[in-house]
Coordinates of C-alpha atoms in Angstrom, one line a residue:
Chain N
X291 CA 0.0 0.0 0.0
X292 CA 3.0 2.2 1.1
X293 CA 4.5 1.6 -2.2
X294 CA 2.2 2.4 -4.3
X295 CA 1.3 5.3 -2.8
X296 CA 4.5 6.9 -3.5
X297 CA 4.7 6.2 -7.3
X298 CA 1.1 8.2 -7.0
X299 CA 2.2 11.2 -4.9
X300 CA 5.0 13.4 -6.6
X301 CA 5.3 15.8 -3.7
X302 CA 8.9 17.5 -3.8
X303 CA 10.0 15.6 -6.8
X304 CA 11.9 18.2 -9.2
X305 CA 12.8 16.5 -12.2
X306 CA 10.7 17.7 -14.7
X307 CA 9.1 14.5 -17.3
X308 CA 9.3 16.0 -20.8
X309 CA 8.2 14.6 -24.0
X310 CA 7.7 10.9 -24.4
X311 CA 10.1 9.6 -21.9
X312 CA 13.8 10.5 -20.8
X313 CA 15.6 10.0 -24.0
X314 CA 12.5 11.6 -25.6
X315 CA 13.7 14.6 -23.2
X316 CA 17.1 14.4 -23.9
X317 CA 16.4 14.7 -27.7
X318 CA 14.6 17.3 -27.4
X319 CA 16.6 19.3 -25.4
X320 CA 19.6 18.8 -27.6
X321 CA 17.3 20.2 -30.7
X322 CA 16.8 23.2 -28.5
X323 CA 20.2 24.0 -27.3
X324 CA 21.7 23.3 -30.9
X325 CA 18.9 26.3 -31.8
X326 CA 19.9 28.2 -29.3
X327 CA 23.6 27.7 -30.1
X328 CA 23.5 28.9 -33.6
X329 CA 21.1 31.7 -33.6
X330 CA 21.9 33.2 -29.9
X331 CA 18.5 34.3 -28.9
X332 CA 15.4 31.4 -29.2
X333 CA 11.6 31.6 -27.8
X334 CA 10.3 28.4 -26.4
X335 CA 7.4 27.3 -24.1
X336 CA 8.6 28.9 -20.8
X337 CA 9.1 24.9 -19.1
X338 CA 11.9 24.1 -22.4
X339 CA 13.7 27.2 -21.9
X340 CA 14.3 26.7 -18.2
X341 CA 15.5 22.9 -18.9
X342 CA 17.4 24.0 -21.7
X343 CA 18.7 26.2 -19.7
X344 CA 20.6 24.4 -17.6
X345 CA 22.6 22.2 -19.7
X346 CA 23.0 25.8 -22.1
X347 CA 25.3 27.0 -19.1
X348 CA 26.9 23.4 -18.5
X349 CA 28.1 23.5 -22.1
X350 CA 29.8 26.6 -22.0
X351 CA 31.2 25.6 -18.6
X352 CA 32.7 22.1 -20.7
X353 CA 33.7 24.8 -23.5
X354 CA 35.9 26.9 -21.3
X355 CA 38.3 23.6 -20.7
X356 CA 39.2 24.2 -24.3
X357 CA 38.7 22.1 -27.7
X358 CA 41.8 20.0 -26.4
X359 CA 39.9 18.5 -24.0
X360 CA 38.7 14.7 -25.1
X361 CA 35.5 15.2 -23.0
X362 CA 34.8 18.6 -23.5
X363 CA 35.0 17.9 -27.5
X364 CA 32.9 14.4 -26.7
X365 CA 29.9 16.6 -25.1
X366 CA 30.0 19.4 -27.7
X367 CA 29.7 16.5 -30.2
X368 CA 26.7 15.0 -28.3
X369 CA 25.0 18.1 -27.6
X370 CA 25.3 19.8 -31.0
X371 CA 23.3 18.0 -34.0
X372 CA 25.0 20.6 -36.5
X373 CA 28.5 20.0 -36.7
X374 CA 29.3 23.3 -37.6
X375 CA 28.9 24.5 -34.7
X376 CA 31.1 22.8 -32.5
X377 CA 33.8 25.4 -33.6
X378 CA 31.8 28.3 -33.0
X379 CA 31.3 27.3 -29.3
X380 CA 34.6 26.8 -28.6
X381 CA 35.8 30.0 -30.4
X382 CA 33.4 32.5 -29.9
X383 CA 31.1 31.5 -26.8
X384 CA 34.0 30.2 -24.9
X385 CA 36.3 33.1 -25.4
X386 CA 33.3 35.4 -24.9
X387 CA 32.1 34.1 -21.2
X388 CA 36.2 33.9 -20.2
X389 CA 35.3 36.7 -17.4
X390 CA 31.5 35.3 -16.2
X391 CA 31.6 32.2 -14.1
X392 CA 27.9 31.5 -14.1
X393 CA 24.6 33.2 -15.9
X394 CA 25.5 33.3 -19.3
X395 CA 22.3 33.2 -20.2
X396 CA 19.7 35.3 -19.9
X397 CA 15.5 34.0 -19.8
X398 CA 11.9 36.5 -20.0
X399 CA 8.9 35.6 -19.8
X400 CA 6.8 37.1 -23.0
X401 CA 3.0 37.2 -23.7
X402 CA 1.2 33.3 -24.5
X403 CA 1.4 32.2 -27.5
X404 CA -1.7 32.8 -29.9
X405 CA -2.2 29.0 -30.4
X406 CA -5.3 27.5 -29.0
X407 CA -2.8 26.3 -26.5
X408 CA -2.5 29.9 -25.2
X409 CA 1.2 28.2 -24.3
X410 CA 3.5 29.9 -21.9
X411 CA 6.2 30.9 -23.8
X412 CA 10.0 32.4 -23.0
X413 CA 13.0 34.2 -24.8
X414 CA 16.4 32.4 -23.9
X415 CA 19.6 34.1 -25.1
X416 CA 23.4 33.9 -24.5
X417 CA 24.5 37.4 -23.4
X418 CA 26.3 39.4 -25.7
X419 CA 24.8 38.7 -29.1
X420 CA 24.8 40.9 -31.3
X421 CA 20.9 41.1 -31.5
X422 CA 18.9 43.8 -30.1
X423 CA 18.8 44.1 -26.0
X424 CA 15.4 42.3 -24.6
X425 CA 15.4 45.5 -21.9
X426 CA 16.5 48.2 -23.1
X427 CA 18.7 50.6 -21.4
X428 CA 17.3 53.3 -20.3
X429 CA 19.2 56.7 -20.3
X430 CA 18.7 59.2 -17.7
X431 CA 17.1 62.3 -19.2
X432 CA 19.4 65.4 -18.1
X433 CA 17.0 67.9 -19.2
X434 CA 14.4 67.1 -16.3
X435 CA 14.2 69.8 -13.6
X436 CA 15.5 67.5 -10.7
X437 CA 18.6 66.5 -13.0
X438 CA 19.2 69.8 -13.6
X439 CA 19.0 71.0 -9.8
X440 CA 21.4 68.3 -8.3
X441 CA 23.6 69.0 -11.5
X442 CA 23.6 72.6 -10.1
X443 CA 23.9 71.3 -6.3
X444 CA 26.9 69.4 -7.7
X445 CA 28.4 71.9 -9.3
X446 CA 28.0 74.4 -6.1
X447 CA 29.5 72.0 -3.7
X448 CA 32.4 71.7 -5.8
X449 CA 33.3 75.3 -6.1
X450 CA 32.4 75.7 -2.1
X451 CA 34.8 72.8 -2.2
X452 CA 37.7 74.2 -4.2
X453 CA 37.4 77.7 -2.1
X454 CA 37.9 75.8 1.0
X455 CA 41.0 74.3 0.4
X456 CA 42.8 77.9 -1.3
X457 CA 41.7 79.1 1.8
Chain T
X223 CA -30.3 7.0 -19.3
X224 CA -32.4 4.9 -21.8
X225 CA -29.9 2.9 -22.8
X226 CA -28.5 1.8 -19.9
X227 CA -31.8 0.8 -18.8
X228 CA -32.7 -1.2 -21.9
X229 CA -29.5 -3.0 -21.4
X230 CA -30.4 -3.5 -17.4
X231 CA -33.8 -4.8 -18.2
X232 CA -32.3 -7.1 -21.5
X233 CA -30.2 -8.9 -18.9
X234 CA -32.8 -9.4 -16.4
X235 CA -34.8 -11.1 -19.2
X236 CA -32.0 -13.1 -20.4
X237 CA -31.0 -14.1 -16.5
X238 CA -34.8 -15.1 -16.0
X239 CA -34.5 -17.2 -19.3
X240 CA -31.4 -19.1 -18.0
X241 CA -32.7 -20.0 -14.5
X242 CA -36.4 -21.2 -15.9
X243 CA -34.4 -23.2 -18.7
X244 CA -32.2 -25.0 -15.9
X245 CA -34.9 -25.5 -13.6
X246 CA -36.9 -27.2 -16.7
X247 CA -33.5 -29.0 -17.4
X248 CA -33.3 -30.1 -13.5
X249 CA -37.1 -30.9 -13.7
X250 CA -37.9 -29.4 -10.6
X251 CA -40.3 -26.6 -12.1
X252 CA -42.9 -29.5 -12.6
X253 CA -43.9 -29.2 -9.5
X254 CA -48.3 -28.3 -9.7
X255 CA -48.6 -29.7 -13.2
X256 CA -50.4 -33.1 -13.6
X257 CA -46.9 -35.9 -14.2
X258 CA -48.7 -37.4 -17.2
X259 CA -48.4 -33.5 -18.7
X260 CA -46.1 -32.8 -21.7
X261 CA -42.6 -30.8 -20.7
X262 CA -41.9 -30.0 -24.5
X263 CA -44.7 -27.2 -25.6
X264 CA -44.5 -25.8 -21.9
X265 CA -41.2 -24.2 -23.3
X266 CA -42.1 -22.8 -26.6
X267 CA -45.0 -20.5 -25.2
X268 CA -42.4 -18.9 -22.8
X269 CA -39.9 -18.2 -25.4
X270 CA -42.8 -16.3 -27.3
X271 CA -43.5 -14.7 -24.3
X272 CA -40.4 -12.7 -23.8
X273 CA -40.3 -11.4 -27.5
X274 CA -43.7 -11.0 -27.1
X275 CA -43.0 -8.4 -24.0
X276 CA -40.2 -7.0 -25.2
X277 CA -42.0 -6.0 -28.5
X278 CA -44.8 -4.6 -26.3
X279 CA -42.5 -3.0 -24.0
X280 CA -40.2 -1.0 -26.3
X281 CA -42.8 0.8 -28.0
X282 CA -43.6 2.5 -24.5
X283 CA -41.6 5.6 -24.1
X284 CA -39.7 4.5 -20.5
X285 CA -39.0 0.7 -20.9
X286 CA -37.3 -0.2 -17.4
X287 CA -37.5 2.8 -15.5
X288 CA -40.7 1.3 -13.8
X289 CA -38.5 -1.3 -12.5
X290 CA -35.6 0.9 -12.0
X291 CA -37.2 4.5 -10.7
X292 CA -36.6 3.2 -7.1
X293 CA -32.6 3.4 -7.6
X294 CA -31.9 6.4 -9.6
X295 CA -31.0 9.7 -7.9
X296 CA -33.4 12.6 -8.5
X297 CA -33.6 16.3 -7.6
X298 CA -36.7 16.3 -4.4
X299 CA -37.2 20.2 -4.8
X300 CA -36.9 22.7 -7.2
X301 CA -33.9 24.7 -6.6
X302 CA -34.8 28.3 -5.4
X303 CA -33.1 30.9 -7.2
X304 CA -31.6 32.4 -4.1
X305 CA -30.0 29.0 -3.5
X306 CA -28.9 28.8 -7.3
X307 CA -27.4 32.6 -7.4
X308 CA -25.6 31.7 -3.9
X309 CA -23.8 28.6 -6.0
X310 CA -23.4 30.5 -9.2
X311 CA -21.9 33.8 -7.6
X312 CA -19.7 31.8 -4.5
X313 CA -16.2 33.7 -4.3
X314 CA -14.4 30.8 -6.0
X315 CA -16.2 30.9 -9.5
X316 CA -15.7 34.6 -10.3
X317 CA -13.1 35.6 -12.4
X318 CA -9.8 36.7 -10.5
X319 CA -9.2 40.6 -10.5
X320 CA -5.2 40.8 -11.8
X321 CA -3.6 43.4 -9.9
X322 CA 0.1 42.9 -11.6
X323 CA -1.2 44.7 -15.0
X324 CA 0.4 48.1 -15.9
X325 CA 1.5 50.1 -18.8
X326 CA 4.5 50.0 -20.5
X327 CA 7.3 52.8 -19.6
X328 CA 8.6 52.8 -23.3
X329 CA 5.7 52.7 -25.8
X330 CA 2.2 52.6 -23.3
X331 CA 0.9 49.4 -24.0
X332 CA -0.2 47.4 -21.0
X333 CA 2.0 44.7 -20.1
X334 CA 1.7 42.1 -17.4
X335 CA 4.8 43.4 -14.4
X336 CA 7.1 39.7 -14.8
X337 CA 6.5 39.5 -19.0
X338 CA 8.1 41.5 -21.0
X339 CA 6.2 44.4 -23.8
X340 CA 4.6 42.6 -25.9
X341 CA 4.7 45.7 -28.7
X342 CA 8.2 46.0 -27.9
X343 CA 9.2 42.5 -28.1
X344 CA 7.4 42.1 -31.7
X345 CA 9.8 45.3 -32.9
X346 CA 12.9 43.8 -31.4
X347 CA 11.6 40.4 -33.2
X348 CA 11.0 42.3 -36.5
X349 CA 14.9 43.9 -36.2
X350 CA 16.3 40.2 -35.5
X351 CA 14.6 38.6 -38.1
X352 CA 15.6 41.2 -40.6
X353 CA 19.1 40.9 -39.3
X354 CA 19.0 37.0 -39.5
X355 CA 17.9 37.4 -43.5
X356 CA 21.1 39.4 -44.0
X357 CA 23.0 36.9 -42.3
X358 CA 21.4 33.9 -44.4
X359 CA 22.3 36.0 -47.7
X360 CA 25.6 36.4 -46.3
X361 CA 26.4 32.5 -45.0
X362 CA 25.0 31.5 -48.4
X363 CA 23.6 28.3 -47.6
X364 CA 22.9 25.8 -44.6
X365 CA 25.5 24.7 -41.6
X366 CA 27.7 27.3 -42.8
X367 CA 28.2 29.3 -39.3
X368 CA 31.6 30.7 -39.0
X369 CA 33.6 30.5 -36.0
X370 CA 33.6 34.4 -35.3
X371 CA 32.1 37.0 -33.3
X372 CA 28.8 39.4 -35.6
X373 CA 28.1 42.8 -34.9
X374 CA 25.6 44.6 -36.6
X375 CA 26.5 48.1 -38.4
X376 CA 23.9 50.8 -39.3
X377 CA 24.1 53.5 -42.0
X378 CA 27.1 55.7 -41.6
X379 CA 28.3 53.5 -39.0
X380 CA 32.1 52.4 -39.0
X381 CA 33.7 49.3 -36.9
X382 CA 35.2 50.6 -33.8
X383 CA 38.5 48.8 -32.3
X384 CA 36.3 46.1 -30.4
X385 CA 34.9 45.1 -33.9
X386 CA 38.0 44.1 -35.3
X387 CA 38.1 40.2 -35.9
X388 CA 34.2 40.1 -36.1
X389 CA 31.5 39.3 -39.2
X390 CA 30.3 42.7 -39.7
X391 CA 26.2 42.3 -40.9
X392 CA 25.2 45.8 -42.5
X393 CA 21.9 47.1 -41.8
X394 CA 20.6 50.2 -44.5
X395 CA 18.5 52.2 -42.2
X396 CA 19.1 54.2 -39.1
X397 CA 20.8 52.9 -36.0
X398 CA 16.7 53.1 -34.0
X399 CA 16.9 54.7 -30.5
X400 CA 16.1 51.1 -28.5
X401 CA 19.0 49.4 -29.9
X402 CA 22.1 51.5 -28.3
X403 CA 25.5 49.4 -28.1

């Protein structure tokens, strides 16, 4: 009764069961992160994107050992279907993330997809390709009134400042 | 409903039909005819009688339900509509008020607060899939990425010191204000 009982409940169980079965999941999630590889920024269901995103930052971390490496090469072989990507991962993404040590990916939520499905959907991307910026960056506006009073506060306490120490 | 009745009251019949033709079998059924009597045409006016029924029966509108009324569940009282408006309006089956909706800083559109613009995500799409056609005319063909860094140039734009060793993809049209470096 016990048994059976657990095989029933999935209470705190965190593997997620994708697709048809593991190697089912595993397939697709090589399909993805090939995508993902080659064209840098990808929009999946929002449940993909956070597997995929996993192993994304896994294979940069087995890129960074360097196309020497018998593993390393053995894993980008697995994980990329296209073979003619296994160079650009090791010299572009690899050199690129040489300063990160984790999060070199970047995941947002956008609006469901207009299927019947009404799908949650996400945008996964590597950071620092060359596409436009998801958020973009917002620039202060000087030209506002309170910019321009602490630019003149600024400005005073540097002069009060520069008087104080010829005196 | 009907159906399932029919198919209750079939079974009956057929269940009757087995036990009377075992206890004719057994011979114990012979019990207040005379013994001199017959068994043989005793059966064949009990197999016309079933058909017989049955062919009376199904012409009625509810065959079995007279039978079967006793154990089938059925409403006692109308429902009043203050008891029917208390189920239909209870707290749980209204629609959820969503207080995480606002507009979007950048072009005013409303936008949930954890997903990004919608309106602005469809122009960044349009930009990237512009740039991915001139990056498909450029590679020439499938599995052809090359092993090197892309940057994307507008008009009147030349590549800066960082650029150096990287694909440049020319774009003819203004650098546009959302997509600073």
């Amino acid at each position: 009764m016990r048994l059976t009982l657990q095989m029933l409940i999935s209470h705190g169980r965190v593997a997620r069961r994708i697709g048809l079965g593991p190697e089912s999941r595993i397939n697709m999630l090589r399909n993805i992160l090939t995508g993902l590889v080659r064209h840098e920024r990808i929009e999946t269901t929002k449940v993909r994107a956070d597997e995929v995103r996993f192993y994304a930052e896994k294979l940069i971390d087995y890129a960074k050992k360097g196309d020497t490496d018998g593993k390393a090469m053995k894993m980008a072989s697995f994980w990329l279907t296209e073979k003619d990507l296994v160079p650009k991962l090791f010299k572009v993404l690899a050199p690129r993330f040489e300063n990160h040590s984790t999060g070199y990916t970047r995941m947002a939520r956008i609006p469901n997809r207009e299927n019947l499905d009404r799908a949650q959907m996400a945008v996964l991307e590597y950071k620092g390709n060359p596409f436009p910026p998801l958020y973009p960056v917002k620039k202060e506006n000087e030209l506002t009134l309170i910019n321009q009073l602490l630019k003149g506060y600024r400005e005073e306490r540097a002069r009060a400042r520069v008087l104080a120490a010829e005196a | 409903m009907m159906n399932l009745s029919a198919l209750v009251h079939s079974l009956r019949c057929s269940l009757l039909r087995i036990e009377s033709r075992l206890l004719q079998i057994s011979g114990l059924d012979s019990q207040l005819a005379p013994a001199l009597a017959v068994n043989g045409p005793s059966l064949l006016p009990q197999i016309d009688q079933d058909p017989q029924q049955d062919e009376e029966q199904s012409p009625e509108q509810t065959p079995g339900l007279q039978d079967s009324i006793l154990w089938m569940a059925a409403p006692k009282k109308r429902r009043t509509i203050e008891v029917n408006r208390t189920r239909r309006r209870a707290e749980r089956k209204l629609i959820k008020v969503k207080t995480n909706i606002e507009p979007c800083p950048e072009c005013g559109h409303l936008k949930q607060k954890h997903i990004l613009c919608g309106f602005c995500y469809a122009k960044i799409c349009k930009e990237t899939g512009l740039i991915r056609q001139q990056i498909k005319e450029m590679e020439g063909g499938p599995l052809r990425a090359p092993p090197v860094e892309t940057v994307v140039l507008y008009d009147g734009e030349t590549p800066s010191e960082q650029d150096g060793g990287k694909r440049i993809v020319e774009r003819p049209r203004k650098r546009p204000a959302w997509f600073r470096n």
